[in-house]
mmCIF file of C-alpha atoms in Angstrom:
data_model
loop_
_atom_site.group_PDB
_atom_site.id
_atom_site.type_symbol
_atom_site.label_atom_id
_atom_site.label_comp_id
_atom_site.label_asym_id
_atom_site.label_seq_id
_atom_site.Cartn_x
_atom_site.Cartn_y
_atom_site.Cartn_z
ATOM 1 C CA MET W 1 0.184 0.141 -0.030
ATOM 2 C CA ALA W 2 2.608 2.929 0.712
ATOM 3 C CA VAL W 3 4.044 1.640 -2.208
ATOM 4 C CA VAL W 4 1.433 1.490 -4.911
ATOM 5 C CA LEU W 5 -0.490 4.889 -3.011
ATOM 6 C CA GLY W 6 2.881 6.738 -3.516
ATOM 7 C CA ASN W 7 2.502 6.662 -6.785
ATOM 8 C CA VAL W 8 -0.387 6.952 -6.850
ATOM 9 C CA ALA W 9 0.142 11.021 -5.389
ATOM 10 C CA LEU W 10 2.951 10.919 -7.830
ATOM 11 C CA ARG W 11 0.305 10.960 -10.643
ATOM 12 C CA PHE W 12 -1.173 14.283 -9.120
ATOM 13 C CA ILE W 13 2.282 16.113 -7.869
ATOM 14 C CA PRO W 14 5.413 16.493 -8.268
ATOM 15 C CA VAL W 15 8.802 14.999 -7.228
ATOM 16 C CA SER W 16 9.676 17.311 -5.459
ATOM 17 C CA PHE W 17 5.989 18.159 -3.525
ATOM 18 C CA SER W 18 5.852 13.886 -1.971
ATOM 19 C CA GLU W 19 9.346 13.902 -1.076
ATOM 20 C CA ALA W 20 8.456 17.191 0.903
ATOM 21 C CA ILE W 21 5.303 15.240 2.103
ATOM 22 C CA GLY W 22 7.617 12.267 2.905
ATOM 23 C CA ALA W 23 9.627 13.593 5.417
ATOM 24 C CA THR W 24 7.066 12.870 8.500
ATOM 25 C CA THR W 25 7.249 9.879 7.900
ATOM 26 C CA PRO W 26 10.013 10.170 11.596
ATOM 27 C CA ALA W 27 7.111 12.001 13.608
ATOM 28 C CA TRP W 28 4.300 9.382 12.153
ATOM 29 C CA THR W 29 6.805 6.514 12.539
ATOM 30 C CA ALA W 30 7.141 7.957 16.069
ATOM 31 C CA VAL W 31 3.399 7.944 17.129
ATOM 32 C CA ILE W 32 2.908 4.978 15.857
ATOM 33 C CA ALA W 33 6.040 3.060 17.592
ATOM 34 C CA PHE W 34 4.133 4.608 20.900
ATOM 35 C CA LEU W 35 0.918 3.588 19.988
ATOM 36 C CA LEU W 36 2.108 -0.288 19.428
ATOM 37 C CA LEU W 37 5.181 -0.686 21.431
ATOM 38 C CA ASN W 38 4.778 1.850 23.742
ATOM 39 C CA THR W 39 8.042 3.106 22.864
ATOM 40 C CA ILE W 40 8.926 7.003 24.651
ATOM 41 C CA GLU W 41 11.655 8.956 23.334
ATOM 42 C CA SER W 42 12.756 11.685 25.039
ATOM 43 C CA ALA W 43 11.126 14.646 24.844
ATOM 44 C CA VAL W 44 13.887 16.253 23.443
ATOM 45 C CA VAL W 45 13.333 14.259 20.369
ATOM 46 C CA TYR W 46 9.945 14.648 20.011
ATOM 47 C CA ALA W 47 10.829 18.316 20.176
ATOM 48 C CA THR W 48 13.045 17.640 16.803
ATOM 49 C CA LEU W 49 10.167 16.121 15.385
ATOM 50 C CA LEU W 50 8.610 20.161 15.782
ATOM 51 C CA PRO W 51 10.644 21.538 12.369
ATOM 52 C CA VAL W 52 10.594 18.903 10.316
ATOM 53 C CA ILE W 53 6.567 18.827 10.695
ATOM 54 C CA LEU W 54 6.391 22.961 10.324
ATOM 55 C CA GLY W 55 8.348 22.643 7.412
ATOM 56 C CA ILE W 56 6.749 20.332 5.615
ATOM 57 C CA VAL W 57 3.164 22.358 6.742
ATOM 58 C CA MET W 58 4.713 25.663 4.704
ATOM 59 C CA ALA W 59 6.529 23.280 1.782
ATOM 60 C CA VAL W 60 1.911 21.932 1.332
ATOM 61 C CA GLY W 61 0.894 25.943 2.200
ATOM 62 C CA GLY W 62 3.626 27.646 -0.076
ATOM 63 C CA GLU W 63 3.094 25.143 -3.367
ATOM 64 C CA PRO W 64 1.920 25.623 -6.576
ATOM 65 C CA SER W 65 1.223 21.976 -7.601
ATOM 66 C CA PHE W 66 -1.520 21.181 -5.403
ATOM 67 C CA HIS W 67 -3.623 18.735 -5.588
ATOM 68 C CA VAL W 68 -5.601 16.713 -3.431
ATOM 69 C CA VAL W 69 -5.909 13.526 -4.205
ATOM 70 C CA GLY W 70 -2.140 13.260 -4.762
ATOM 71 C CA LEU W 71 -1.558 15.398 -1.429
ATOM 72 C CA PHE W 72 -3.782 12.764 0.956
ATOM 73 C CA ALA W 73 -2.218 9.879 -1.460
ATOM 74 C CA ALA W 74 1.071 11.013 -0.069
ATOM 75 C CA PHE W 75 -0.227 11.460 3.725
ATOM 76 C CA ALA W 76 -1.582 7.769 3.643
ATOM 77 C CA SER W 77 1.256 6.478 1.730
ATOM 78 C CA THR W 78 3.958 8.190 4.320
ATOM 79 C CA ALA W 79 1.149 6.373 7.163
ATOM 80 C CA CYS W 80 2.192 3.450 5.815
ATOM 81 C CA ARG W 81 5.437 2.946 4.917
ATOM 82 C CA ALA W 82 6.126 4.616 8.932
ATOM 83 C CA LEU W 83 3.963 1.649 10.131
ATOM 84 C CA LYS W 84 5.779 -0.837 7.826
ATOM 85 C CA SER W 85 9.486 0.564 9.102
ATOM 86 C CA VAL W 86 8.484 -0.357 13.367
ATOM 87 C CA LEU W 87 7.102 -3.851 12.197
ATOM 88 C CA GLN W 88 9.463 -4.894 11.023
ATOM 89 C CA GLY W 89 11.652 -3.278 13.218
ATOM 90 C CA VAL W 90 9.786 -5.702 15.563
ATOM 91 C CA LEU W 91 10.594 -8.838 13.327
ATOM 92 C CA LEU W 92 14.311 -7.812 13.034
ATOM 93 C CA SER W 93 14.885 -7.391 16.431
ATOM 94 C CA THR W 94 12.293 -9.095 18.524
ATOM 95 C CA ASP W 95 14.181 -12.291 20.825
ATOM 96 C CA GLU W 96 13.011 -15.313 20.384
ATOM 97 C CA ASP W 97 12.237 -15.369 16.622
ATOM 98 C CA ARG W 98 15.082 -12.306 15.018
ATOM 99 C CA MET W 99 15.277 -12.670 11.527
ATOM 100 C CA ASP W 100 17.923 -11.305 10.138
ATOM 101 C CA ALA W 101 17.135 -8.397 6.762
ATOM 102 C CA LEU W 102 18.002 -11.522 3.889
ATOM 103 C CA ASN W 103 15.890 -13.010 5.608
ATOM 104 C CA LEU W 104 12.161 -10.539 5.749
ATOM 105 C CA LEU W 105 13.578 -9.661 2.334
ATOM 106 C CA HIS W 106 12.945 -12.680 0.956
ATOM 107 C CA TRP W 107 9.651 -13.379 2.657
ATOM 108 C CA MET W 108 8.150 -9.885 1.968
ATOM 109 C CA SER W 109 9.002 -10.578 -1.465
ATOM 110 C CA ILE W 110 6.866 -14.051 -2.002
ATOM 111 C CA VAL W 111 3.901 -11.603 -0.443
ATOM 112 C CA ALA W 112 4.423 -8.719 -2.799
ATOM 113 C CA VAL W 113 4.125 -11.064 -5.436
ATOM 114 C CA ILE W 114 1.123 -12.915 -4.351
ATOM 115 C CA VAL W 115 -0.483 -9.391 -4.081
ATOM 116 C CA LEU W 116 0.614 -7.746 -6.798
ATOM 117 C CA LEU W 117 0.483 -10.718 -9.543
ATOM 118 C CA PRO W 118 -2.909 -11.256 -8.848
ATOM 119 C CA THR W 119 -3.954 -7.457 -9.510
ATOM 120 C CA ALA W 120 -2.107 -6.861 -12.106
ATOM 121 C CA LEU W 121 -3.930 -8.779 -14.215
ATOM 122 C CA LEU W 122 -6.977 -7.589 -13.155
ATOM 123 C CA LEU W 123 -6.669 -4.304 -13.645
ATOM 124 C CA GLU W 124 -4.720 -4.328 -17.085
ATOM 125 C CA PRO W 125 -5.027 -7.292 -18.470
ATOM 126 C CA GLY W 126 -2.867 -6.709 -21.425
ATOM 127 C CA LEU W 127 0.251 -5.404 -19.489
ATOM 128 C CA ALA W 128 2.441 -8.132 -20.974
ATOM 129 C CA ALA W 129 1.020 -7.301 -24.622
ATOM 130 C CA ASP W 130 2.274 -4.032 -23.520
ATOM 131 C CA LEU W 131 5.591 -4.802 -21.417
ATOM 132 C CA GLN W 132 6.433 -6.656 -26.075
ATOM 133 C CA LYS W 133 6.063 -3.366 -27.542
ATOM 134 C CA GLU W 134 8.812 -1.722 -25.779
ATOM 135 C CA SER W 135 12.173 -1.451 -26.615
ATOM 136 C CA TYR W 136 15.135 -2.169 -24.823
ATOM 137 C CA VAL W 137 15.689 0.569 -22.831
ATOM 138 C CA PHE W 138 12.528 -0.001 -20.971
ATOM 139 C CA HIS W 139 13.189 -3.367 -19.789
ATOM 140 C CA ALA W 140 16.467 -2.258 -19.484
ATOM 141 C CA GLY W 141 15.075 0.498 -17.036
ATOM 142 C CA LEU W 142 12.512 -2.116 -15.440
ATOM 143 C CA LEU W 143 14.970 -4.110 -14.661
ATOM 144 C CA PHE W 144 17.746 -1.338 -13.131
ATOM 145 C CA ASN W 145 14.773 -0.730 -11.358
ATOM 146 C CA SER W 146 13.737 -3.407 -9.622
ATOM 147 C CA MET W 147 17.760 -4.513 -8.667
ATOM 148 C CA LEU W 148 17.926 -0.328 -7.204
ATOM 149 C CA ALA W 149 14.600 -1.940 -4.489
ATOM 150 C CA TYR W 150 15.858 -4.781 -3.957
ATOM 151 C CA PHE W 151 18.997 -2.931 -2.206
ATOM 152 C CA VAL W 152 16.533 -0.172 -0.851
ATOM 153 C CA ASN W 153 14.784 -2.490 1.121
ATOM 154 C CA LEU W 154 17.919 -4.562 1.812
ATOM 155 C CA THR W 155 19.961 -1.445 4.050
ATOM 156 C CA ASN W 156 16.413 -0.360 5.125
ATOM 157 C CA PHE W 157 16.456 -3.403 6.757
ATOM 158 C CA LEU W 158 19.938 -3.218 8.480
ATOM 159 C CA VAL W 159 19.744 0.064 8.802
ATOM 160 C CA THR W 160 16.582 -0.860 10.972
ATOM 161 C CA ARG W 161 18.026 -3.930 12.941
ATOM 162 C CA HIS W 162 21.257 -1.678 13.996
ATOM 163 C CA THR W 163 19.326 1.545 14.822
ATOM 164 C CA SER W 164 15.284 2.026 15.090
ATOM 165 C CA ALA W 165 12.667 2.190 12.646
ATOM 166 C CA LEU W 166 12.743 6.003 13.298
ATOM 167 C CA THR W 167 15.810 6.535 12.950
ATOM 168 C CA LEU W 168 15.766 5.362 9.329
ATOM 169 C CA GLN W 169 12.951 8.056 7.845
ATOM 170 C CA VAL W 170 14.891 10.853 9.443
ATOM 171 C CA LEU W 171 18.184 9.861 7.697
ATOM 172 C CA GLY W 172 15.585 9.035 4.215
ATOM 173 C CA ASN W 173 14.486 12.795 4.574
ATOM 174 C CA ALA W 174 18.138 13.566 3.562
ATOM 175 C CA LYS W 175 16.940 11.827 0.600
ATOM 176 C CA GLY W 176 14.336 13.582 0.141
ATOM 177 C CA VAL W 177 16.252 16.920 0.244
ATOM 178 C CA LEU W 178 18.164 15.730 -2.925
ATOM 179 C CA MET W 179 15.228 14.357 -4.588
ATOM 180 C CA VAL W 180 13.511 17.427 -4.167
ATOM 181 C CA ILE W 181 16.624 19.701 -5.812
ATOM 182 C CA ILE W 182 16.816 16.555 -9.323
ATOM 183 C CA SER W 183 13.255 16.644 -8.832
ATOM 184 C CA ILE W 184 13.551 20.307 -10.213
ATOM 185 C CA ALA W 185 16.130 19.719 -12.436
ATOM 186 C CA LEU W 186 15.292 17.529 -14.651
ATOM 187 C CA PHE W 187 11.016 18.430 -14.564
ATOM 188 C CA HIS W 188 11.537 21.811 -13.795
ATOM 189 C CA ASN W 189 8.401 22.059 -11.782
ATOM 190 C CA GLU W 190 7.977 25.505 -10.346
ATOM 191 C CA VAL W 191 8.510 25.758 -6.513
ATOM 192 C CA SER W 192 7.776 28.250 -4.357
ATOM 193 C CA VAL W 193 9.945 30.856 -2.089
ATOM 194 C CA ILE W 194 8.406 29.610 1.197
ATOM 195 C CA GLY W 195 8.079 25.951 -0.388
ATOM 196 C CA MET W 196 12.370 25.921 0.038
ATOM 197 C CA LEU W 197 12.174 27.584 3.084
ATOM 198 C CA GLY W 198 10.151 24.900 4.598
ATOM 199 C CA TYR W 199 12.827 22.546 3.640
ATOM 200 C CA ALA W 200 15.175 24.193 4.435
ATOM 201 C CA ILE W 201 13.673 23.406 8.222
ATOM 202 C CA ALA W 202 12.857 19.985 7.875
ATOM 203 C CA VAL W 203 16.463 19.200 6.779
ATOM 204 C CA PHE W 204 17.181 21.680 10.163
ATOM 205 C CA GLY W 205 15.014 18.693 11.671
ATOM 206 C CA VAL W 206 16.591 16.144 11.190
ATOM 207 C CA ALA W 207 19.781 17.622 11.645
ATOM 208 C CA THR W 208 18.599 18.636 15.255
ATOM 209 C CA TYR W 209 17.027 14.833 15.583
ATOM 210 C CA ALA W 210 20.064 13.020 14.894
ATOM 211 C CA TYR W 211 22.209 15.367 17.840
ATOM 212 C CA ALA W 212 19.577 14.334 20.278
ATOM 213 C CA LYS W 213 18.883 10.297 19.618
ATOM 214 C CA GLN W 214 23.254 10.205 19.664
ATOM 215 C CA THR W 215 22.571 11.864 24.018
ATOM 216 C CA THR W 216 19.432 10.504 24.657
ATOM 217 C CA LYS W 217 17.970 6.654 24.558
ATOM 218 C CA PRO W 218 14.166 6.232 24.166
ATOM 219 C CA SER W 219 12.442 4.167 27.123
ATOM 220 C CA ALA W 220 9.352 1.196 27.233
ATOM 221 C CA ARG W 221 5.919 2.775 29.381
#
């Protein structure tokens, strides 16, 4: 659902806007970890999430390419991604039946195929014929994209296992900044001054969070 909703969002809003909304994932992750696992971060860590949220609110308010469907799809995708990270953290850290990164990726891949294959056949019955019409460049790009997705998931699991789900999402915001820059350079989508200021504030929140996590530890309720 995180991937599907993220793709839906990209049909209506530019990559830079989608990445800006995705920067709120740490806040979603902190809330979900609190509700499901009773994990309580220090007050300082929670406070560092406020600039991230404020920056995204400013970015949304100053976004010229605003679209309601894209906005809700992006936020729903972000919430699903946060929930996924928390659940992955549980599977990778539970002492009784801890999984390693490759094992988790293996089982997730099987579930993904079971869910997506019949869905694709139902919604896109002519998919195989359409793919045959595409050039070798398209197929090469599709294969390369799949390989990148594999390594992204694998490294995400490794980071989650050795740190935490919340740290993974905050580090992901650094990627978001790069995505915004590349998006603007490639697609030339308009970004307002307020939007850029919002991105900058969000980045500041990421930096302060990283410092706070180094000096504090979460506790259980």
